[in-house]
Amino acid sequence: MKHIVQEPILQAEIFQKVPAFTRQEAEDALAFCCKRLDETMDSFTDQFPRSSSENGWYAGGANDEWTCSFYTGMLWLAYALTGKDSYRRVAEHHTENFEDRLRHGDMDTHDIGFLYSLSCVAHYKLTGDGHAKDVAVGAADALMRRWKEKGEFFQAWGRIDDPANYRFIIDCMMNLPLLYWAGEETGNALYTERAKKHLKTTLDNILREDASTFHTFFMDPETGLPHHGETHQGYSDDSCWARGQAWAVYGLPLSFGYTKDALAMEVHEKVTAYYLNRLPQDFVPYWDLIFTSGTQPRDSSSAAIAACGLDEAIKYIEREDLKQIYTGAADAMLRSLAQDYTTAGQKSNGILQHGVYAKPANRGVDECVIWGDYYYMEAL
Ligand code: GLY
């Protein structure tokens, strides 16, 4: 693996002095999330919110995007938090829909991990439902079919026989937990072996020497050797897409939790320092980390994901000073989101505003994005 720079965390002292995010702050913010779910559940029982809002409103649609599990995931979070059956009933109904998608719908994506971890795996973990477990294992099998032996990775997008799509992306760090889980549940070591190999391919190739990440990385379909990095949703091929870096900040400790691969946490410290060092004053990044001031749109969802990643990492790191810094950084990001980024008091069916889906495509810019709502609630 190439040498990757470890930047010092420039605001370490500031983060160490951040007042703790209190239980009261969390309860108030979660009450708002549950209120939004109460207001929207009827509309999103047989339909799913689209990936991003338009003027603060999510339309409903079929279960055909990579993002359809995030609303379901919020329902399971709300059920775990409150024990209210109203959330559970709708979330259980969604499992039928996810089963239908598995059998007949669009599964030409590696985002099967996002889709089925937050729906069917959550259903199984919270209720013990064996059918939900079977659907989730079926989904893990569908992800396994995206494995590419030459280059050892899971193909991100498109038809599996399309050589123009011979690439993996940083987001896939979030899809691996479905495979680790399936390995544990079924006793079939192949799920875990491939997830670990994909992790290694990612660490070897998608990181740049300065600890920033490419969004996507192509392998040569003939030789399986590394080819080139390219952005899809970032500013440029050599800039660092803010959500991509956040997927690394969260995805690496998730992998470590299953694999205990020390390299994942070593790299995590580096990508996290890179991320924290490019936050503007209110700790919510611009949509690409090439911007550190000015009027470019923020991506609030990136901050929510990174806050989850810092909280996850704190479970595994031993250095007290680093734990303090990460705790303060996560609390600072969450407080900023809770105070200045929610839709409270506005006419909206979303939770977190000022997210960006894909700036280069002018899609979902300065809008609610459904994964931003989800990770904000998960972080809380
Ligand atoms: N996984 C796609 C995105 O973050 O937009």
Short mmCIF file of C-alpha atoms and ligand atoms in Angstrom, two decimals:
data_model
loop_
_atom_site.label_atom_id
_atom_site.label_comp_id
_atom_site.label_asym_id
_atom_site.label_seq_id
_atom_site.Cartn_x
_atom_site.Cartn_y
_atom_site.Cartn_z
CA MET A 1 0.00 0.00 0.00
CA LYS A 2 1.27 3.50 -0.81
CA HIS A 3 2.41 5.85 1.96
CA ILE A 4 -0.44 8.08 3.14
CA VAL A 5 0.14 11.32 5.00
CA GLN A 6 -1.20 11.83 8.51
CA GLU A 7 -2.14 15.49 8.90
CA PRO A 8 -2.26 16.87 12.46
CA ILE A 9 -5.85 17.83 13.38
CA LEU A 10 -5.65 21.60 13.19
CA GLN A 11 -8.63 22.33 15.46
CA ALA A 12 -7.77 19.62 18.03
CA GLU A 13 -7.86 22.05 20.97
CA ILE A 14 -11.15 23.55 19.83
CA PHE A 15 -12.75 20.11 19.51
CA GLN A 16 -11.47 19.10 22.95
CA LYS A 17 -13.29 22.06 24.49
CA VAL A 18 -16.66 21.57 22.77
CA PRO A 19 -19.40 21.22 25.43
CA ALA A 20 -20.94 17.74 25.33
CA PHE A 21 -24.09 17.32 23.24
CA THR A 22 -26.58 16.77 26.04
CA ARG A 23 -29.28 14.14 26.43
CA GLN A 24 -31.82 16.98 26.38
CA GLU A 25 -30.48 18.27 23.06
CA ALA A 26 -30.66 14.75 21.64
CA GLU A 27 -34.17 14.15 22.95
CA ASP A 28 -35.45 17.44 21.54
CA ALA A 29 -33.89 16.76 18.15
CA LEU A 30 -35.19 13.18 18.07
CA ALA A 31 -38.68 14.35 19.02
CA PHE A 32 -38.60 16.55 15.91
CA CYS A 33 -37.50 13.60 13.74
CA CYS A 34 -40.33 11.44 15.13
CA LYS A 35 -42.82 14.27 14.58
CA ARG A 36 -41.79 14.41 10.92
CA LEU A 37 -42.23 10.64 10.64
CA ASP A 38 -45.69 10.90 12.26
CA GLU A 39 -46.64 13.57 9.71
CA THR A 40 -45.36 11.63 6.68
CA MET A 41 -45.93 7.93 7.44
CA ASP A 42 -49.30 7.72 5.69
CA SER A 43 -47.80 9.05 2.45
CA PHE A 44 -44.78 6.77 2.70
CA THR A 45 -46.43 3.45 3.51
CA ASP A 46 -46.89 2.21 -0.05
CA GLN A 47 -44.45 4.66 -1.59
CA PHE A 48 -40.94 5.76 -0.67
CA PRO A 49 -39.64 9.32 -0.54
CA ARG A 50 -37.51 10.12 -3.59
CA SER A 51 -33.80 10.59 -2.95
CA SER A 52 -33.95 14.37 -2.71
CA SER A 53 -36.64 16.94 -2.10
CA GLU A 54 -37.81 19.70 -4.43
CA ASN A 55 -38.16 22.98 -2.58
CA GLY A 56 -38.12 21.01 0.66
CA TRP A 57 -40.72 18.41 -0.37
CA TYR A 58 -40.07 14.78 -1.10
CA ALA A 59 -42.38 13.28 -3.67
CA GLY A 60 -43.27 9.60 -3.26
CA GLY A 61 -42.27 6.87 -5.70
CA ALA A 62 -41.60 3.18 -6.21
CA ASN A 63 -38.84 1.20 -4.53
CA ASP A 64 -36.43 1.72 -7.40
CA GLU A 65 -33.65 4.03 -6.14
CA TRP A 66 -30.57 3.27 -4.02
CA THR A 67 -32.10 5.42 -1.32
CA CYS A 68 -35.40 3.69 -0.61
CA SER A 69 -34.30 2.10 2.68
CA PHE A 70 -33.47 5.33 4.47
CA TYR A 71 -37.06 6.18 5.36
CA THR A 72 -37.61 2.56 6.46
CA GLY A 73 -34.42 2.82 8.52
CA MET A 74 -35.77 5.91 10.26
CA LEU A 75 -38.96 4.03 11.10
CA TRP A 76 -36.89 1.26 12.71
CA LEU A 77 -34.83 3.85 14.62
CA ALA A 78 -38.07 5.46 15.83
CA TYR A 79 -39.45 2.06 16.83
CA ALA A 80 -36.25 1.18 18.72
CA LEU A 81 -36.42 4.56 20.46
CA THR A 82 -40.12 4.69 21.36
CA GLY A 83 -41.43 1.11 21.09
CA LYS A 84 -44.44 2.50 19.21
CA ASP A 85 -46.16 -0.08 16.99
CA SER A 86 -47.18 2.53 14.43
CA TYR A 87 -43.55 2.78 13.23
CA ARG A 88 -43.05 -0.97 13.30
CA ARG A 89 -46.18 -1.71 11.28
CA VAL A 90 -45.15 0.53 8.38
CA ALA A 91 -41.55 -0.69 8.47
CA GLU A 92 -42.73 -4.33 8.44
CA HIS A 93 -44.94 -3.53 5.47
CA HIS A 94 -41.85 -2.15 3.69
CA THR A 95 -40.13 -5.53 4.09
CA GLU A 96 -42.73 -7.02 1.71
CA ASN A 97 -41.82 -4.34 -0.77
CA PHE A 98 -38.09 -5.02 -0.38
CA GLU A 99 -38.74 -8.72 -0.95
CA ASP A 100 -40.61 -7.85 -4.13
CA ARG A 101 -37.69 -5.69 -5.28
CA LEU A 102 -35.26 -8.54 -4.62
CA ARG A 103 -37.33 -10.96 -6.71
CA HIS A 104 -38.51 -8.67 -9.53
CA GLY A 105 -37.02 -5.19 -9.23
CA ASP A 106 -33.86 -3.24 -9.97
CA MET A 107 -30.90 -4.88 -8.23
CA ASP A 108 -28.20 -3.69 -10.67
CA THR A 109 -26.34 -1.82 -7.94
CA HIS A 110 -23.91 -2.46 -5.12
CA ASP A 111 -26.15 -0.32 -2.91
CA ILE A 112 -27.97 -3.50 -1.96
CA GLY A 113 -26.08 -3.06 1.32
CA PHE A 114 -27.72 0.28 2.12
CA LEU A 115 -31.06 -1.04 0.87
CA TYR A 116 -31.29 -4.26 2.86
CA SER A 117 -29.25 -3.48 6.01
CA LEU A 118 -31.51 -0.62 7.04
CA SER A 119 -34.73 -2.45 6.12
CA CYS A 120 -34.64 -6.23 6.41
CA VAL A 121 -31.57 -6.68 8.63
CA ALA A 122 -32.95 -4.03 11.01
CA HIS A 123 -36.34 -5.79 10.91
CA TYR A 124 -34.68 -9.08 11.84
CA LYS A 125 -32.42 -7.62 14.51
CA LEU A 126 -35.24 -5.72 16.23
CA THR A 127 -37.98 -8.36 16.02
CA GLY A 128 -36.28 -11.71 15.32
CA ASP A 129 -38.38 -12.14 12.16
CA GLY A 130 -36.90 -15.10 10.26
CA HIS A 131 -38.47 -14.15 6.94
CA ALA A 132 -36.88 -10.70 7.02
CA LYS A 133 -33.57 -12.45 7.71
CA ASP A 134 -34.04 -14.72 4.68
CA VAL A 135 -34.78 -11.76 2.43
CA ALA A 136 -31.64 -9.99 3.71
CA VAL A 137 -29.50 -13.08 3.05
CA GLY A 138 -31.00 -13.24 -0.47
CA ALA A 139 -29.96 -9.61 -0.91
CA ALA A 140 -26.42 -10.43 0.25
CA ASP A 141 -26.35 -13.15 -2.43
CA ALA A 142 -27.39 -10.57 -5.03
CA LEU A 143 -24.50 -8.35 -3.93
CA MET A 144 -22.13 -11.31 -4.14
CA ARG A 145 -23.07 -11.67 -7.80
CA ARG A 146 -21.45 -8.29 -8.41
CA TRP A 147 -18.04 -9.71 -7.44
CA LYS A 148 -15.22 -9.25 -9.94
CA GLU A 149 -12.43 -11.76 -9.48
CA LYS A 150 -10.06 -9.80 -11.72
CA GLY A 151 -9.20 -6.90 -9.43
CA GLU A 152 -11.09 -8.34 -6.43
CA PHE A 153 -13.92 -5.86 -5.93
CA PHE A 154 -17.68 -5.46 -6.10
CA GLN A 155 -18.76 -3.57 -9.22
CA ALA A 156 -20.61 -0.42 -8.20
CA TRP A 157 -23.04 0.39 -10.92
CA GLY A 158 -24.71 -0.94 -14.01
CA ARG A 159 -24.96 -4.30 -15.67
CA ILE A 160 -22.44 -6.77 -14.43
CA ASP A 161 -21.25 -7.67 -17.95
CA ASP A 162 -20.55 -4.06 -18.95
CA PRO A 163 -16.75 -3.46 -19.18
CA ALA A 164 -17.34 0.32 -19.17
CA ASN A 165 -18.57 -0.08 -15.58
CA TYR A 166 -15.50 -1.96 -14.30
CA ARG A 167 -15.13 0.14 -11.19
CA PHE A 168 -15.80 0.35 -7.47
CA ILE A 169 -16.55 3.47 -5.43
CA ILE A 170 -15.84 4.73 -1.93
CA ASP A 171 -19.55 4.57 -1.01
CA CYS A 172 -19.29 0.76 -1.08
CA MET A 173 -17.64 0.85 2.34
CA MET A 174 -21.22 1.18 3.58
CA ASN A 175 -22.41 -1.89 1.66
CA LEU A 176 -19.88 -4.32 3.14
CA PRO A 177 -21.61 -4.71 6.54
CA LEU A 178 -24.45 -6.63 4.83
CA LEU A 179 -21.87 -9.22 3.78
CA TYR A 180 -20.13 -9.38 7.16
CA TRP A 181 -23.57 -9.84 8.74
CA ALA A 182 -24.56 -12.58 6.25
CA GLY A 183 -21.25 -14.35 6.94
CA GLU A 184 -21.97 -14.38 10.66
CA GLU A 185 -25.61 -15.43 10.26
CA THR A 186 -25.09 -18.21 7.73
CA GLY A 187 -21.63 -19.45 8.71
CA ASN A 188 -20.59 -19.13 5.04
CA ALA A 189 -17.13 -17.56 5.16
CA LEU A 190 -17.21 -16.50 1.49
CA TYR A 191 -19.31 -13.40 2.24
CA THR A 192 -16.68 -12.16 4.71
CA GLU A 193 -13.71 -13.18 2.58
CA ARG A 194 -14.94 -11.15 -0.37
CA ALA A 195 -15.88 -8.18 1.80
CA LYS A 196 -12.35 -8.19 3.24
CA LYS A 197 -10.80 -8.43 -0.21
CA HIS A 198 -12.95 -5.52 -1.42
CA LEU A 199 -11.81 -3.52 1.63
CA LYS A 200 -8.17 -4.23 0.73
CA THR A 201 -8.67 -3.26 -2.93
CA THR A 202 -10.28 -0.02 -1.74
CA LEU A 203 -7.51 0.82 0.73
CA ASP A 204 -4.85 0.08 -1.90
CA ASN A 205 -6.34 2.20 -4.65
CA ILE A 206 -8.98 4.73 -3.71
CA LEU A 207 -6.85 6.64 -1.21
CA ARG A 208 -4.52 9.33 -2.46
CA GLU A 209 -1.22 10.03 -0.73
CA ASP A 210 -2.68 13.09 1.00
CA ALA A 211 -5.43 10.91 2.61
CA SER A 212 -8.20 12.21 0.38
CA THR A 213 -10.29 9.75 -1.59
CA PHE A 214 -11.24 9.34 -5.21
CA HIS A 215 -14.98 8.92 -5.59
CA THR A 216 -14.72 6.06 -8.08
CA PHE A 217 -11.86 3.87 -9.24
CA PHE A 218 -11.58 1.84 -12.45
CA MET A 219 -9.73 -1.43 -12.72
CA ASP A 220 -8.53 -2.90 -16.01
CA PRO A 221 -11.08 -5.58 -16.98
CA GLU A 222 -8.41 -7.58 -18.87
CA THR A 223 -5.69 -7.65 -16.22
CA GLY A 224 -7.50 -6.70 -13.01
CA LEU A 225 -4.78 -4.08 -12.37
CA PRO A 226 -5.57 -0.57 -11.06
CA HIS A 227 -6.43 1.84 -13.87
CA HIS A 228 -7.55 5.30 -12.77
CA GLY A 229 -9.65 7.30 -10.35
CA GLU A 230 -12.50 9.48 -11.54
CA THR A 231 -15.14 11.56 -9.85
CA HIS A 232 -18.84 11.24 -10.46
CA GLN A 233 -20.38 13.58 -7.92
CA GLY A 234 -17.37 15.63 -6.85
CA TYR A 235 -15.94 18.87 -8.27
CA SER A 236 -13.12 17.28 -10.26
CA ASP A 237 -11.21 14.02 -10.62
CA ASP A 238 -8.49 15.29 -8.29
CA SER A 239 -10.69 17.00 -5.69
CA CYS A 240 -12.29 15.27 -2.70
CA TRP A 241 -16.07 14.87 -2.76
CA ALA A 242 -17.27 15.67 0.78
CA ARG A 243 -19.75 12.82 1.02
CA GLY A 244 -17.27 10.32 -0.37
CA GLN A 245 -14.78 11.21 2.36
CA ALA A 246 -17.59 10.88 4.92
CA TRP A 247 -18.43 7.40 3.59
CA ALA A 248 -14.80 6.52 4.40
CA VAL A 249 -14.98 8.15 7.85
CA TYR A 250 -17.98 5.94 8.68
CA GLY A 251 -17.31 2.86 6.55
CA LEU A 252 -13.80 2.09 7.79
CA PRO A 253 -14.67 1.70 11.48
CA LEU A 254 -17.75 -0.31 10.46
CA SER A 255 -15.42 -2.73 8.67
CA PHE A 256 -13.03 -2.73 11.61
CA GLY A 257 -15.89 -3.76 13.92
CA TYR A 258 -16.22 -7.00 11.94
CA THR A 259 -12.68 -7.64 10.69
CA LYS A 260 -10.42 -6.15 13.38
CA ASP A 261 -8.12 -5.20 10.48
CA ALA A 262 -5.80 -2.64 12.11
CA LEU A 263 -5.06 -1.03 8.72
CA ALA A 264 -8.69 0.11 8.47
CA MET A 265 -8.34 2.21 11.64
CA GLU A 266 -4.86 3.43 10.69
CA VAL A 267 -6.27 4.77 7.42
CA HIS A 268 -9.38 6.00 9.20
CA GLU A 269 -7.29 8.34 11.36
CA LYS A 270 -5.78 9.84 8.22
CA VAL A 271 -8.99 10.31 6.22
CA THR A 272 -10.67 11.75 9.31
CA ALA A 273 -7.93 14.33 9.87
CA TYR A 274 -8.19 15.32 6.19
CA TYR A 275 -11.96 15.71 6.58
CA LEU A 276 -11.91 17.66 9.87
CA ASN A 277 -9.20 20.01 8.58
CA ARG A 278 -11.44 21.17 5.73
CA LEU A 279 -14.57 22.02 7.68
CA PRO A 280 -15.72 25.63 7.61
CA GLN A 281 -16.49 27.55 10.79
CA ASP A 282 -19.81 25.87 11.49
CA PHE A 283 -18.38 22.34 11.03
CA VAL A 284 -20.66 21.45 8.09
CA PRO A 285 -18.64 20.91 4.90
CA TYR A 286 -19.16 22.33 1.46
CA TRP A 287 -20.23 19.69 -1.05
CA ASP A 288 -16.61 19.19 -2.08
CA LEU A 289 -13.70 19.61 0.34
CA ILE A 290 -11.84 21.69 -2.25
CA PHE A 291 -14.04 24.52 -0.92
CA THR A 292 -13.39 25.68 2.63
CA SER A 293 -15.06 29.11 2.51
CA GLY A 294 -17.36 31.08 0.23
CA THR A 295 -20.84 30.56 -1.12
CA GLN A 296 -20.80 27.07 -2.59
CA PRO A 297 -23.61 24.82 -1.25
CA ARG A 298 -22.99 22.80 1.89
CA ASP A 299 -23.68 19.09 2.15
CA SER A 300 -25.30 18.64 5.55
CA SER A 301 -25.65 14.89 4.88
CA SER A 302 -21.86 14.58 4.79
CA ALA A 303 -21.63 16.04 8.32
CA ALA A 304 -24.34 13.66 9.60
CA ILE A 305 -22.52 10.64 8.13
CA ALA A 306 -19.15 11.80 9.50
CA ALA A 307 -20.65 12.31 12.98
CA CYS A 308 -21.85 8.68 12.89
CA GLY A 309 -18.37 7.62 11.76
CA LEU A 310 -16.63 9.47 14.59
CA ASP A 311 -19.00 7.89 17.12
CA GLU A 312 -18.33 4.47 15.61
CA ALA A 313 -14.55 4.99 15.71
CA ILE A 314 -14.61 6.07 19.36
CA LYS A 315 -15.66 2.50 20.24
CA TYR A 316 -12.37 1.15 18.93
CA ILE A 317 -9.64 3.71 19.55
CA GLU A 318 -7.57 3.64 22.70
CA ARG A 319 -5.87 7.06 22.69
CA GLU A 320 -7.81 9.27 25.12
CA ASP A 321 -6.81 12.51 23.38
CA LEU A 322 -8.10 11.24 20.04
CA LYS A 323 -11.34 10.05 21.63
CA GLN A 324 -11.85 13.52 23.09
CA ILE A 325 -11.16 15.19 19.76
CA TYR A 326 -13.56 12.89 17.90
CA THR A 327 -16.26 13.28 20.54
CA GLY A 328 -15.96 17.06 20.39
CA ALA A 329 -15.97 17.09 16.60
CA ALA A 330 -19.05 14.85 16.40
CA ASP A 331 -20.84 16.95 19.00
CA ALA A 332 -19.92 20.19 17.23
CA MET A 333 -21.24 18.88 13.91
CA LEU A 334 -24.43 17.54 15.45
CA ARG A 335 -25.11 20.74 17.36
CA SER A 336 -24.61 22.81 14.24
CA LEU A 337 -27.00 20.55 12.30
CA ALA A 338 -29.60 20.58 15.09
CA GLN A 339 -29.46 24.35 15.56
CA ASP A 340 -29.10 25.62 12.02
CA TYR A 341 -29.83 22.95 9.44
CA THR A 342 -33.17 21.32 10.24
CA THR A 343 -36.49 22.15 8.62
CA ALA A 344 -38.07 22.95 12.02
CA GLY A 345 -40.62 25.73 11.58
CA GLN A 346 -40.65 25.34 7.80
CA LYS A 347 -43.14 23.85 5.40
CA SER A 348 -41.28 20.66 4.52
CA ASN A 349 -41.66 16.90 4.81
CA GLY A 350 -37.89 16.46 5.22
CA ILE A 351 -35.73 16.79 8.33
CA LEU A 352 -32.32 18.15 7.37
CA GLN A 353 -31.99 20.89 4.79
CA HIS A 354 -28.95 22.07 2.82
CA GLY A 355 -27.88 18.69 1.48
CA VAL A 356 -26.53 18.03 -2.00
CA TYR A 357 -27.14 14.90 -4.05
CA ALA A 358 -25.13 15.48 -7.23
CA LYS A 359 -23.90 19.01 -7.87
CA PRO A 360 -22.35 18.30 -11.31
CA ALA A 361 -25.74 17.01 -12.51
CA ASN A 362 -27.53 19.86 -10.71
CA ARG A 363 -29.60 17.23 -8.91
CA GLY A 364 -30.87 17.78 -5.37
CA VAL A 365 -28.69 20.84 -4.72
CA ASP A 366 -29.39 22.66 -1.44
CA GLU A 367 -32.26 20.31 -0.68
CA CYS A 368 -33.19 17.66 1.86
CA VAL A 369 -31.64 14.33 0.91
CA ILE A 370 -33.19 11.26 2.48
CA TRP A 371 -29.90 9.74 3.70
CA GLY A 372 -29.07 13.05 5.38
CA ASP A 373 -32.29 12.76 7.37
CA TYR A 374 -31.46 9.13 8.20
CA TYR A 375 -27.85 9.63 9.34
CA TYR A 376 -28.78 12.72 11.34
CA MET A 377 -31.31 10.60 13.24
CA GLU A 378 -28.84 7.72 13.60
CA ALA A 379 -26.17 10.07 14.97
CA LEU A 380 -28.66 11.49 17.46
N1 GLY B 1 -24.09 6.66 -2.69
C1 GLY B 1 -24.40 7.72 -3.55
C2 GLY B 1 -24.30 9.04 -2.89
O1 GLY B 1 -23.77 9.17 -1.82
O2 GLY B 1 -24.79 9.99 -3.50
#
